[in-house]
Amino acid sequence: MKPIRKAVIPAAGFGTRFLPFTKAVPKELVPVVDKPVIQYVLEEAAASGITEAAVIVSDGKDAIRHHFAPVPALYDRLRHDGKNDLLESLEAIDGLMRLTYITQTELKGLGDAVLRAEEFVGDEPFAILLGDTVTTSSCGVPVTRQLIDAAMRAGGSVTALERVQKALTKRYGVIDGTDEGDGLFRVKTFVEKPAPEEAPSNLAIASRYVMTPEIFGFLHSGKPGKGGEIQLTDAMRALCAVQPMFGLEFRGRRHDIGSKLDFVKATLEFALARPEFHDALADWLKGLEI
Ligand code: UTP
């Protein structure tokens, strides 16, 4: 497999689950403590060896571009005030990687968002990281890097997998596959939102992917499904019939910030992990009458 240098970051969706906040502000800019979700996503990509990303945006999402653009007047002020730590943290954002913005004019689903990046990706395998989901690694290797390493070893596309409660499979796309050991599964097919009694597994597709460029052919021929959307999972199902496709039960957790409850949980978890907040927040939480 060719090296994986490029990533596609879908960030065009309406974010209806996070209304009313997302009426004017993209959900990808929801902060977890002091950084917007999409900054965590790009930091994960950069730490995984990605050097170029296409961010898929829609009208009204210019604030995402602004977040990653330099602000000379602010930098001058921070330099003048001797706030070098802040200045460095902002310059680090500018230097993360080369970013291209692609507009998805009609919100026709995740599959359509990825298809907008066909020309950007070209003939290379690439990563997809959903712009509204943060991951944490429990082994020191960023989740996208875990996927890239697995794709290199296995020689095929790899999707991140997360175990979910069997009773909740109706909310997820799950795999039907065989265990190859070390968290890797060979995917036979994907089943969208199965009832628990019909679910072939409780291994759910989890917001990070490494795909071969052949996925684009299947996105082109994909028929719009529920709500007129082109589903990425449908194209992945078609791809796994002609190419080896794997799933990796990654080491770590994912936090879907597009869900209000996950957002609140992630905010507390990430704040507790910060030494400057840990003790004060833990004391305050203990004092809450729950
Ligand atoms: P979601 O399904 O979570 O996004 O897609 P959504 O449609 O904005 O969410 P709700 O259900 O209305 O709250 C996961 C990712 O794919 C992007 C979203 O921006 C999000 O980061 N996406 C989704 C697109 O880029 N284009 C689309 O047409 C749909």
mmCIF file of C-alpha atoms and ligand atoms in Angstrom:
data_model
loop_
_atom_site.group_PDB
_atom_site.id
_atom_site.type_symbol
_atom_site.label_atom_id
_atom_site.label_comp_id
_atom_site.label_asym_id
_atom_site.label_seq_id
_atom_site.Cartn_x
_atom_site.Cartn_y
_atom_site.Cartn_z
ATOM 1 C CA MET A 1 0.000 0.000 0.000
ATOM 2 C CA LYS A 2 1.212 3.530 -0.804
ATOM 3 C CA PRO A 3 1.963 5.769 2.219
ATOM 4 C CA ILE A 4 -1.050 7.615 3.630
ATOM 5 C CA ARG A 5 -0.483 11.384 3.642
ATOM 6 C CA LYS A 6 -3.897 12.849 2.933
ATOM 7 C CA ALA A 7 -7.050 13.132 4.995
ATOM 8 C CA VAL A 8 -10.619 14.173 4.302
ATOM 9 C CA ILE A 9 -12.438 15.919 7.164
ATOM 10 C CA PRO A 10 -16.210 16.079 6.576
ATOM 11 C CA ALA A 11 -17.506 19.145 8.427
ATOM 12 C CA ALA A 12 -20.437 20.352 6.337
ATOM 13 C CA GLY A 13 -23.431 18.854 8.184
ATOM 14 C CA PHE A 14 -26.269 20.869 9.732
ATOM 15 C CA GLY A 15 -25.621 19.556 13.246
ATOM 16 C CA THR A 16 -29.320 19.333 14.044
ATOM 17 C CA ARG A 17 -28.673 17.286 17.188
ATOM 18 C CA PHE A 18 -26.872 20.273 18.682
ATOM 19 C CA LEU A 19 -29.455 22.970 17.940
ATOM 20 C CA PRO A 20 -29.946 25.766 18.829
ATOM 21 C CA PHE A 21 -26.157 26.305 19.215
ATOM 22 C CA THR A 22 -25.478 25.122 15.663
ATOM 23 C CA LYS A 23 -27.938 27.544 14.084
ATOM 24 C CA ALA A 24 -25.137 30.086 13.552
ATOM 25 C CA VAL A 25 -21.971 28.321 14.744
ATOM 26 C CA PRO A 26 -20.641 25.127 13.109
ATOM 27 C CA LYS A 27 -20.766 22.157 15.480
ATOM 28 C CA GLU A 28 -17.156 21.433 14.539
ATOM 29 C CA LEU A 29 -16.303 24.597 16.494
ATOM 30 C CA VAL A 30 -17.975 23.446 19.717
ATOM 31 C CA PRO A 31 -15.217 23.764 22.345
ATOM 32 C CA VAL A 32 -14.037 20.921 24.521
ATOM 33 C CA VAL A 33 -12.483 22.923 27.383
ATOM 34 C CA ASP A 34 -10.652 25.510 25.242
ATOM 35 C CA LYS A 35 -10.213 24.015 21.782
ATOM 36 C CA PRO A 36 -12.805 23.433 19.069
ATOM 37 C CA VAL A 37 -13.516 19.822 18.178
ATOM 38 C CA ILE A 38 -12.067 20.160 14.692
ATOM 39 C CA GLN A 39 -8.721 21.343 16.075
ATOM 40 C CA TYR A 40 -8.437 18.115 18.083
ATOM 41 C CA VAL A 41 -9.281 16.243 14.865
ATOM 42 C CA LEU A 42 -6.538 17.968 12.840
ATOM 43 C CA GLU A 43 -4.033 17.513 15.672
ATOM 44 C CA GLU A 44 -4.821 13.784 15.677
ATOM 45 C CA ALA A 45 -4.332 13.682 11.892
ATOM 46 C CA ALA A 46 -1.006 15.543 12.093
ATOM 47 C CA ALA A 47 0.225 13.296 14.923
ATOM 48 C CA SER A 48 -0.683 10.318 12.708
ATOM 49 C CA GLY A 49 1.568 11.464 9.859
ATOM 50 C CA ILE A 50 -1.045 13.240 7.717
ATOM 51 C CA THR A 51 0.443 16.273 5.942
ATOM 52 C CA GLU A 52 -2.504 17.536 3.865
ATOM 53 C CA ALA A 53 -6.231 17.635 4.546
ATOM 54 C CA ALA A 54 -9.365 18.648 2.687
ATOM 55 C CA VAL A 55 -12.006 20.056 5.011
ATOM 56 C CA ILE A 56 -15.498 19.665 3.567
ATOM 57 C CA VAL A 57 -17.589 22.691 4.524
ATOM 58 C CA SER A 58 -20.945 24.205 3.569
ATOM 59 C CA ASP A 59 -22.300 27.748 3.337
ATOM 60 C CA GLY A 60 -22.275 29.466 6.706
ATOM 61 C CA LYS A 61 -19.246 27.550 7.955
ATOM 62 C CA ASP A 62 -16.608 30.222 7.220
ATOM 63 C CA ALA A 63 -15.746 30.362 10.914
ATOM 64 C CA ILE A 64 -13.934 27.016 10.453
ATOM 65 C CA ARG A 65 -11.566 28.606 7.905
ATOM 66 C CA HIS A 66 -11.062 31.605 10.194
ATOM 67 C CA HIS A 67 -10.033 29.344 13.058
ATOM 68 C CA PHE A 68 -7.151 27.940 11.004
ATOM 69 C CA ALA A 69 -6.055 31.242 9.414
ATOM 70 C CA PRO A 70 -3.334 33.448 10.948
ATOM 71 C CA VAL A 71 -4.436 36.675 12.696
ATOM 72 C CA PRO A 72 -1.389 39.018 12.426
ATOM 73 C CA ALA A 73 -2.815 41.834 14.581
ATOM 74 C CA LEU A 74 -3.559 39.413 17.443
ATOM 75 C CA TYR A 75 -0.107 37.828 17.148
ATOM 76 C CA ASP A 76 1.505 41.300 17.294
ATOM 77 C CA ARG A 77 -0.463 42.089 20.443
ATOM 78 C CA LEU A 78 0.525 38.787 22.131
ATOM 79 C CA ARG A 79 4.177 39.358 21.153
ATOM 80 C CA HIS A 80 4.040 42.910 22.491
ATOM 81 C CA ASP A 81 2.490 41.700 25.782
ATOM 82 C CA GLY A 82 5.076 38.925 26.139
ATOM 83 C CA LYS A 83 2.379 36.226 26.021
ATOM 84 C CA ASN A 84 4.659 33.839 24.219
ATOM 85 C CA ASP A 85 2.923 30.607 25.286
ATOM 86 C CA LEU A 86 -0.342 31.795 23.760
ATOM 87 C CA LEU A 87 1.429 33.030 20.644
ATOM 88 C CA GLU A 88 3.171 29.682 20.171
ATOM 89 C CA SER A 89 -0.073 27.769 20.659
ATOM 90 C CA LEU A 90 -1.719 29.837 17.903
ATOM 91 C CA GLU A 91 1.242 29.532 15.541
ATOM 92 C CA ALA A 92 1.177 25.769 16.102
ATOM 93 C CA ILE A 93 -2.401 25.698 14.729
ATOM 94 C CA ASP A 94 -1.292 27.550 11.573
ATOM 95 C CA GLY A 95 1.537 25.091 11.023
ATOM 96 C CA LEU A 96 -0.483 21.884 11.547
ATOM 97 C CA MET A 97 -0.701 20.915 7.874
ATOM 98 C CA ARG A 98 -1.718 22.160 4.432
ATOM 99 C CA LEU A 99 -5.491 22.670 4.374
ATOM 100 C CA THR A 100 -7.820 22.825 1.386
ATOM 101 C CA TYR A 101 -11.479 23.770 1.798
ATOM 102 C CA ILE A 102 -14.083 22.157 -0.451
ATOM 103 C CA THR A 103 -17.719 23.267 -0.402
ATOM 104 C CA GLN A 104 -20.477 20.674 -0.351
ATOM 105 C CA THR A 105 -23.275 22.701 -1.916
ATOM 106 C CA GLU A 106 -26.113 20.303 -1.103
ATOM 107 C CA LEU A 107 -25.951 18.343 2.131
ATOM 108 C CA LYS A 108 -26.473 14.922 0.624
ATOM 109 C CA GLY A 109 -24.818 12.874 3.354
ATOM 110 C CA LEU A 110 -21.421 11.696 4.516
ATOM 111 C CA GLY A 111 -20.768 9.657 1.365
ATOM 112 C CA ASP A 112 -21.400 12.708 -0.803
ATOM 113 C CA ALA A 113 -19.139 14.833 1.441
ATOM 114 C CA VAL A 114 -16.270 12.357 0.930
ATOM 115 C CA LEU A 115 -16.949 12.228 -2.817
ATOM 116 C CA ARG A 116 -16.348 16.006 -3.031
ATOM 117 C CA ALA A 117 -12.686 15.261 -2.188
ATOM 118 C CA GLU A 118 -12.092 12.823 -5.066
ATOM 119 C CA GLU A 119 -9.811 15.161 -7.019
ATOM 120 C CA PHE A 120 -7.914 16.209 -3.883
ATOM 121 C CA VAL A 121 -7.248 12.570 -2.943
ATOM 122 C CA GLY A 122 -6.273 11.336 -6.418
ATOM 123 C CA ASP A 123 -4.966 7.800 -6.680
ATOM 124 C CA GLU A 124 -3.802 7.273 -3.090
ATOM 125 C CA PRO A 125 -5.188 5.601 0.000
ATOM 126 C CA PHE A 126 -6.373 8.258 2.443
ATOM 127 C CA ALA A 127 -7.819 8.785 5.895
ATOM 128 C CA ILE A 128 -11.278 10.089 6.791
ATOM 129 C CA LEU A 129 -11.783 11.731 10.189
ATOM 130 C CA LEU A 130 -15.240 13.030 11.062
ATOM 131 C CA GLY A 131 -14.912 16.682 12.011
ATOM 132 C CA ASP A 132 -17.288 16.453 14.969
ATOM 133 C CA THR A 133 -15.664 13.542 16.810
ATOM 134 C CA VAL A 134 -12.691 13.536 19.154
ATOM 135 C CA THR A 135 -10.786 10.371 19.996
ATOM 136 C CA THR A 136 -8.470 9.576 22.878
ATOM 137 C CA SER A 137 -5.871 6.835 22.653
ATOM 138 C CA SER A 138 -5.158 4.475 25.537
ATOM 139 C CA CYS A 139 -1.820 3.256 24.134
ATOM 140 C CA GLY A 140 -0.009 6.457 23.179
ATOM 141 C CA VAL A 141 -0.587 5.917 19.436
ATOM 142 C CA PRO A 142 -3.206 8.276 17.930
ATOM 143 C CA VAL A 143 -6.299 6.413 16.735
ATOM 144 C CA THR A 144 -5.828 7.388 13.077
ATOM 145 C CA ARG A 145 -2.220 6.160 13.260
ATOM 146 C CA GLN A 146 -3.482 2.836 14.685
ATOM 147 C CA LEU A 147 -5.701 2.549 11.595
ATOM 148 C CA ILE A 148 -2.916 3.515 9.173
ATOM 149 C CA ASP A 149 -0.564 0.939 10.724
ATOM 150 C CA ALA A 150 -3.289 -1.725 10.494
ATOM 151 C CA ALA A 151 -4.000 -0.815 6.843
ATOM 152 C CA MET A 152 -0.296 -1.123 5.995
ATOM 153 C CA ARG A 153 -0.036 -4.490 7.753
ATOM 154 C CA ALA A 154 -3.275 -5.940 6.398
ATOM 155 C CA GLY A 155 -3.080 -4.408 2.918
ATOM 156 C CA GLY A 156 -6.586 -2.981 2.630
ATOM 157 C CA SER A 157 -9.071 -0.391 3.832
ATOM 158 C CA VAL A 158 -9.658 -0.253 7.579
ATOM 159 C CA THR A 159 -12.522 1.261 9.539
ATOM 160 C CA ALA A 160 -12.349 2.060 13.256
ATOM 161 C CA LEU A 161 -14.591 -0.133 15.394
ATOM 162 C CA GLU A 162 -16.006 0.427 18.842
ATOM 163 C CA ARG A 163 -17.875 -2.145 20.946
ATOM 164 C CA VAL A 164 -21.360 -0.952 21.847
ATOM 165 C CA GLN A 165 -24.002 -2.481 24.105
ATOM 166 C CA LYS A 166 -25.804 -5.205 22.182
ATOM 167 C CA ALA A 167 -29.146 -3.622 23.107
ATOM 168 C CA LEU A 168 -28.107 -0.417 21.289
ATOM 169 C CA THR A 169 -27.028 -1.805 17.882
ATOM 170 C CA LYS A 170 -30.085 -0.139 16.309
ATOM 171 C CA ARG A 171 -28.253 3.203 16.555
ATOM 172 C CA TYR A 172 -25.120 2.112 14.654
ATOM 173 C CA GLY A 173 -23.665 0.520 11.540
ATOM 174 C CA VAL A 174 -22.038 -2.749 12.649
ATOM 175 C CA ILE A 175 -19.808 -5.305 10.942
ATOM 176 C CA ASP A 176 -20.259 -8.932 10.117
ATOM 177 C CA GLY A 177 -16.690 -10.204 10.156
ATOM 178 C CA THR A 178 -14.090 -12.679 11.324
ATOM 179 C CA ASP A 179 -11.588 -12.092 14.109
ATOM 180 C CA GLU A 180 -8.002 -12.022 12.812
ATOM 181 C CA GLY A 181 -6.510 -11.307 16.254
ATOM 182 C CA ASP A 182 -4.954 -8.190 17.799
ATOM 183 C CA GLY A 183 -8.175 -6.196 17.404
ATOM 184 C CA LEU A 184 -8.309 -6.716 13.629
ATOM 185 C CA PHE A 185 -11.432 -8.096 11.907
ATOM 186 C CA ARG A 186 -11.848 -9.067 8.286
ATOM 187 C CA VAL A 187 -15.151 -7.496 7.226
ATOM 188 C CA LYS A 188 -17.634 -9.657 5.305
ATOM 189 C CA THR A 189 -20.235 -6.917 5.210
ATOM 190 C CA PHE A 190 -21.698 -3.935 7.033
ATOM 191 C CA VAL A 191 -25.199 -3.952 8.468
ATOM 192 C CA GLU A 192 -26.892 -0.592 9.051
ATOM 193 C CA LYS A 193 -28.741 -0.116 12.355
ATOM 194 C CA PRO A 194 -29.733 -3.771 13.005
ATOM 195 C CA ALA A 195 -32.137 -4.781 15.781
ATOM 196 C CA PRO A 196 -30.156 -6.472 18.612
ATOM 197 C CA GLU A 197 -31.524 -9.925 17.744
ATOM 198 C CA GLU A 198 -30.446 -9.523 14.097
ATOM 199 C CA ALA A 199 -27.077 -7.834 14.704
ATOM 200 C CA PRO A 200 -24.135 -9.977 13.499
ATOM 201 C CA SER A 201 -21.883 -8.252 16.088
ATOM 202 C CA ASN A 202 -21.748 -5.318 18.469
ATOM 203 C CA LEU A 203 -18.720 -3.816 16.698
ATOM 204 C CA ALA A 204 -19.852 -0.415 15.460
ATOM 205 C CA ILE A 205 -18.243 1.809 12.808
ATOM 206 C CA ALA A 206 -16.585 4.628 14.727
ATOM 207 C CA SER A 207 -15.793 7.864 12.839
ATOM 208 C CA ARG A 208 -12.237 7.162 11.590
ATOM 209 C CA TYR A 209 -11.384 5.322 8.365
ATOM 210 C CA VAL A 210 -8.538 4.527 5.999
ATOM 211 C CA MET A 211 -9.839 3.933 2.479
ATOM 212 C CA THR A 212 -8.344 2.950 -0.844
ATOM 213 C CA PRO A 213 -9.250 5.375 -3.683
ATOM 214 C CA GLU A 214 -11.497 2.688 -5.249
ATOM 215 C CA ILE A 215 -14.163 3.828 -2.757
ATOM 216 C CA PHE A 216 -14.903 6.791 -5.067
ATOM 217 C CA GLY A 217 -16.219 4.527 -7.850
ATOM 218 C CA PHE A 218 -18.789 3.120 -5.431
ATOM 219 C CA LEU A 219 -19.700 6.555 -4.109
ATOM 220 C CA HIS A 220 -20.405 7.641 -7.711
ATOM 221 C CA SER A 221 -22.669 4.686 -8.358
ATOM 222 C CA GLY A 222 -24.299 4.884 -4.898
ATOM 223 C CA LYS A 223 -28.043 5.333 -4.841
ATOM 224 C CA PRO A 224 -29.423 7.898 -2.401
ATOM 225 C CA GLY A 225 -30.827 6.118 0.637
ATOM 226 C CA LYS A 226 -32.738 7.391 3.667
ATOM 227 C CA GLY A 227 -33.440 11.156 3.416
ATOM 228 C CA GLY A 228 -31.900 11.276 -0.088
ATOM 229 C CA GLU A 229 -28.407 10.873 1.399
ATOM 230 C CA ILE A 230 -25.443 9.069 -0.174
ATOM 231 C CA GLN A 231 -24.175 6.766 2.562
ATOM 232 C CA LEU A 232 -20.472 6.055 3.000
ATOM 233 C CA THR A 233 -21.385 2.682 4.522
ATOM 234 C CA ASP A 234 -23.164 1.582 1.321
ATOM 235 C CA ALA A 235 -20.016 2.301 -0.707
ATOM 236 C CA MET A 236 -17.864 0.481 1.882
ATOM 237 C CA ARG A 237 -20.166 -2.545 1.661
ATOM 238 C CA ALA A 238 -19.729 -2.580 -2.136
ATOM 239 C CA LEU A 239 -15.951 -2.113 -1.811
ATOM 240 C CA CYS A 240 -15.568 -5.036 0.578
ATOM 241 C CA ALA A 241 -17.098 -7.340 -2.043
ATOM 242 C CA VAL A 242 -14.147 -6.671 -4.386
ATOM 243 C CA GLN A 243 -11.222 -5.748 -2.096
ATOM 244 C CA PRO A 244 -10.063 -6.852 1.344
ATOM 245 C CA MET A 245 -11.662 -4.641 3.991
ATOM 246 C CA PHE A 246 -10.860 -4.683 7.698
ATOM 247 C CA GLY A 247 -12.090 -3.231 10.934
ATOM 248 C CA LEU A 248 -9.880 -2.338 13.893
ATOM 249 C CA GLU A 249 -11.140 -2.314 17.456
ATOM 250 C CA PHE A 250 -8.880 0.601 18.293
ATOM 251 C CA ARG A 251 -7.269 1.245 21.647
ATOM 252 C CA GLY A 252 -8.993 4.282 23.049
ATOM 253 C CA ARG A 253 -12.350 6.005 23.079
ATOM 254 C CA ARG A 254 -14.322 8.272 20.821
ATOM 255 C CA HIS A 255 -16.492 11.194 21.815
ATOM 256 C CA ASP A 256 -19.191 12.250 19.353
ATOM 257 C CA ILE A 257 -19.399 15.948 20.176
ATOM 258 C CA GLY A 258 -22.429 16.296 17.875
ATOM 259 C CA SER A 259 -24.376 14.610 20.691
ATOM 260 C CA LYS A 260 -25.088 16.942 23.625
ATOM 261 C CA LEU A 261 -24.554 14.251 26.266
ATOM 262 C CA ASP A 262 -21.217 13.155 24.771
ATOM 263 C CA PHE A 263 -20.183 16.809 24.629
ATOM 264 C CA VAL A 264 -20.875 17.305 28.348
ATOM 265 C CA LYS A 265 -19.092 14.052 29.269
ATOM 266 C CA ALA A 266 -16.064 14.890 27.094
ATOM 267 C CA THR A 267 -15.828 18.384 28.561
ATOM 268 C CA LEU A 268 -15.689 16.996 32.106
ATOM 269 C CA GLU A 269 -13.299 14.187 31.194
ATOM 270 C CA PHE A 270 -10.896 16.456 29.289
ATOM 271 C CA ALA A 271 -11.002 19.130 32.011
ATOM 272 C CA LEU A 272 -10.274 16.513 34.716
ATOM 273 C CA ALA A 273 -7.259 15.391 32.663
ATOM 274 C CA ARG A 274 -5.814 18.931 32.821
ATOM 275 C CA PRO A 275 -3.625 19.445 35.933
ATOM 276 C CA GLU A 276 -4.672 23.111 36.253
ATOM 277 C CA PHE A 277 -8.360 22.162 36.581
ATOM 278 C CA HIS A 278 -8.252 18.672 38.082
ATOM 279 C CA ASP A 279 -8.375 19.329 41.827
ATOM 280 C CA ALA A 280 -10.783 22.255 41.773
ATOM 281 C CA LEU A 281 -13.170 20.487 39.408
ATOM 282 C CA ALA A 282 -13.010 17.149 41.274
ATOM 283 C CA ASP A 283 -13.795 18.930 44.579
ATOM 284 C CA TRP A 284 -16.696 20.774 43.004
ATOM 285 C CA LEU A 285 -18.096 17.582 41.443
ATOM 286 C CA LYS A 286 -17.903 15.742 44.787
ATOM 287 C CA GLY A 287 -19.926 18.540 46.368
ATOM 288 C CA LEU A 288 -22.780 18.295 43.858
ATOM 289 C CA GLU A 289 -25.947 16.749 45.162
ATOM 290 C CA ILE A 290 -26.582 13.976 42.654
HETATM 291 P P1 UTP B 1 -23.475 13.596 11.184
HETATM 292 O O1 UTP B 1 -24.542 12.771 10.627
HETATM 293 O O2 UTP B 1 -23.123 13.436 12.612
HETATM 294 O O3 UTP B 1 -23.686 15.149 10.898
HETATM 295 O O4 UTP B 1 -22.196 13.424 10.260
HETATM 296 P P2 UTP B 1 -24.975 16.028 10.823
HETATM 297 O O5 UTP B 1 -25.838 15.627 9.693
HETATM 298 O O6 UTP B 1 -24.461 17.420 10.833
HETATM 299 O O7 UTP B 1 -25.583 15.681 12.254
HETATM 300 P P3 UTP B 1 -27.035 15.835 12.883
HETATM 301 O O8 UTP B 1 -27.534 14.432 12.973
HETATM 302 O O9 UTP B 1 -27.853 16.747 11.993
HETATM 303 O O10 UTP B 1 -26.775 16.439 14.231
HETATM 304 C C1 UTP B 1 -20.860 13.221 10.712
HETATM 305 C C2 UTP B 1 -19.911 14.216 10.061
HETATM 306 O O11 UTP B 1 -20.120 14.298 8.660
HETATM 307 C C3 UTP B 1 -20.349 15.633 8.252
HETATM 308 C C4 UTP B 1 -20.808 16.376 9.517
HETATM 309 O O12 UTP B 1 -20.431 17.744 9.466
HETATM 310 C C5 UTP B 1 -20.079 15.627 10.630
HETATM 311 O O13 UTP B 1 -18.827 16.191 10.919
HETATM 312 N N1 UTP B 1 -21.353 15.683 7.164
HETATM 313 C C6 UTP B 1 -22.560 15.088 7.307
HETATM 314 C C7 UTP B 1 -21.036 16.349 6.003
HETATM 315 O O14 UTP B 1 -19.904 16.875 5.849
HETATM 316 N N2 UTP B 1 -21.972 16.418 5.001
HETATM 317 C C8 UTP B 1 -23.198 15.847 5.113
HETATM 318 O O15 UTP B 1 -24.008 15.953 4.147
HETATM 319 C C9 UTP B 1 -23.495 15.163 6.293
#
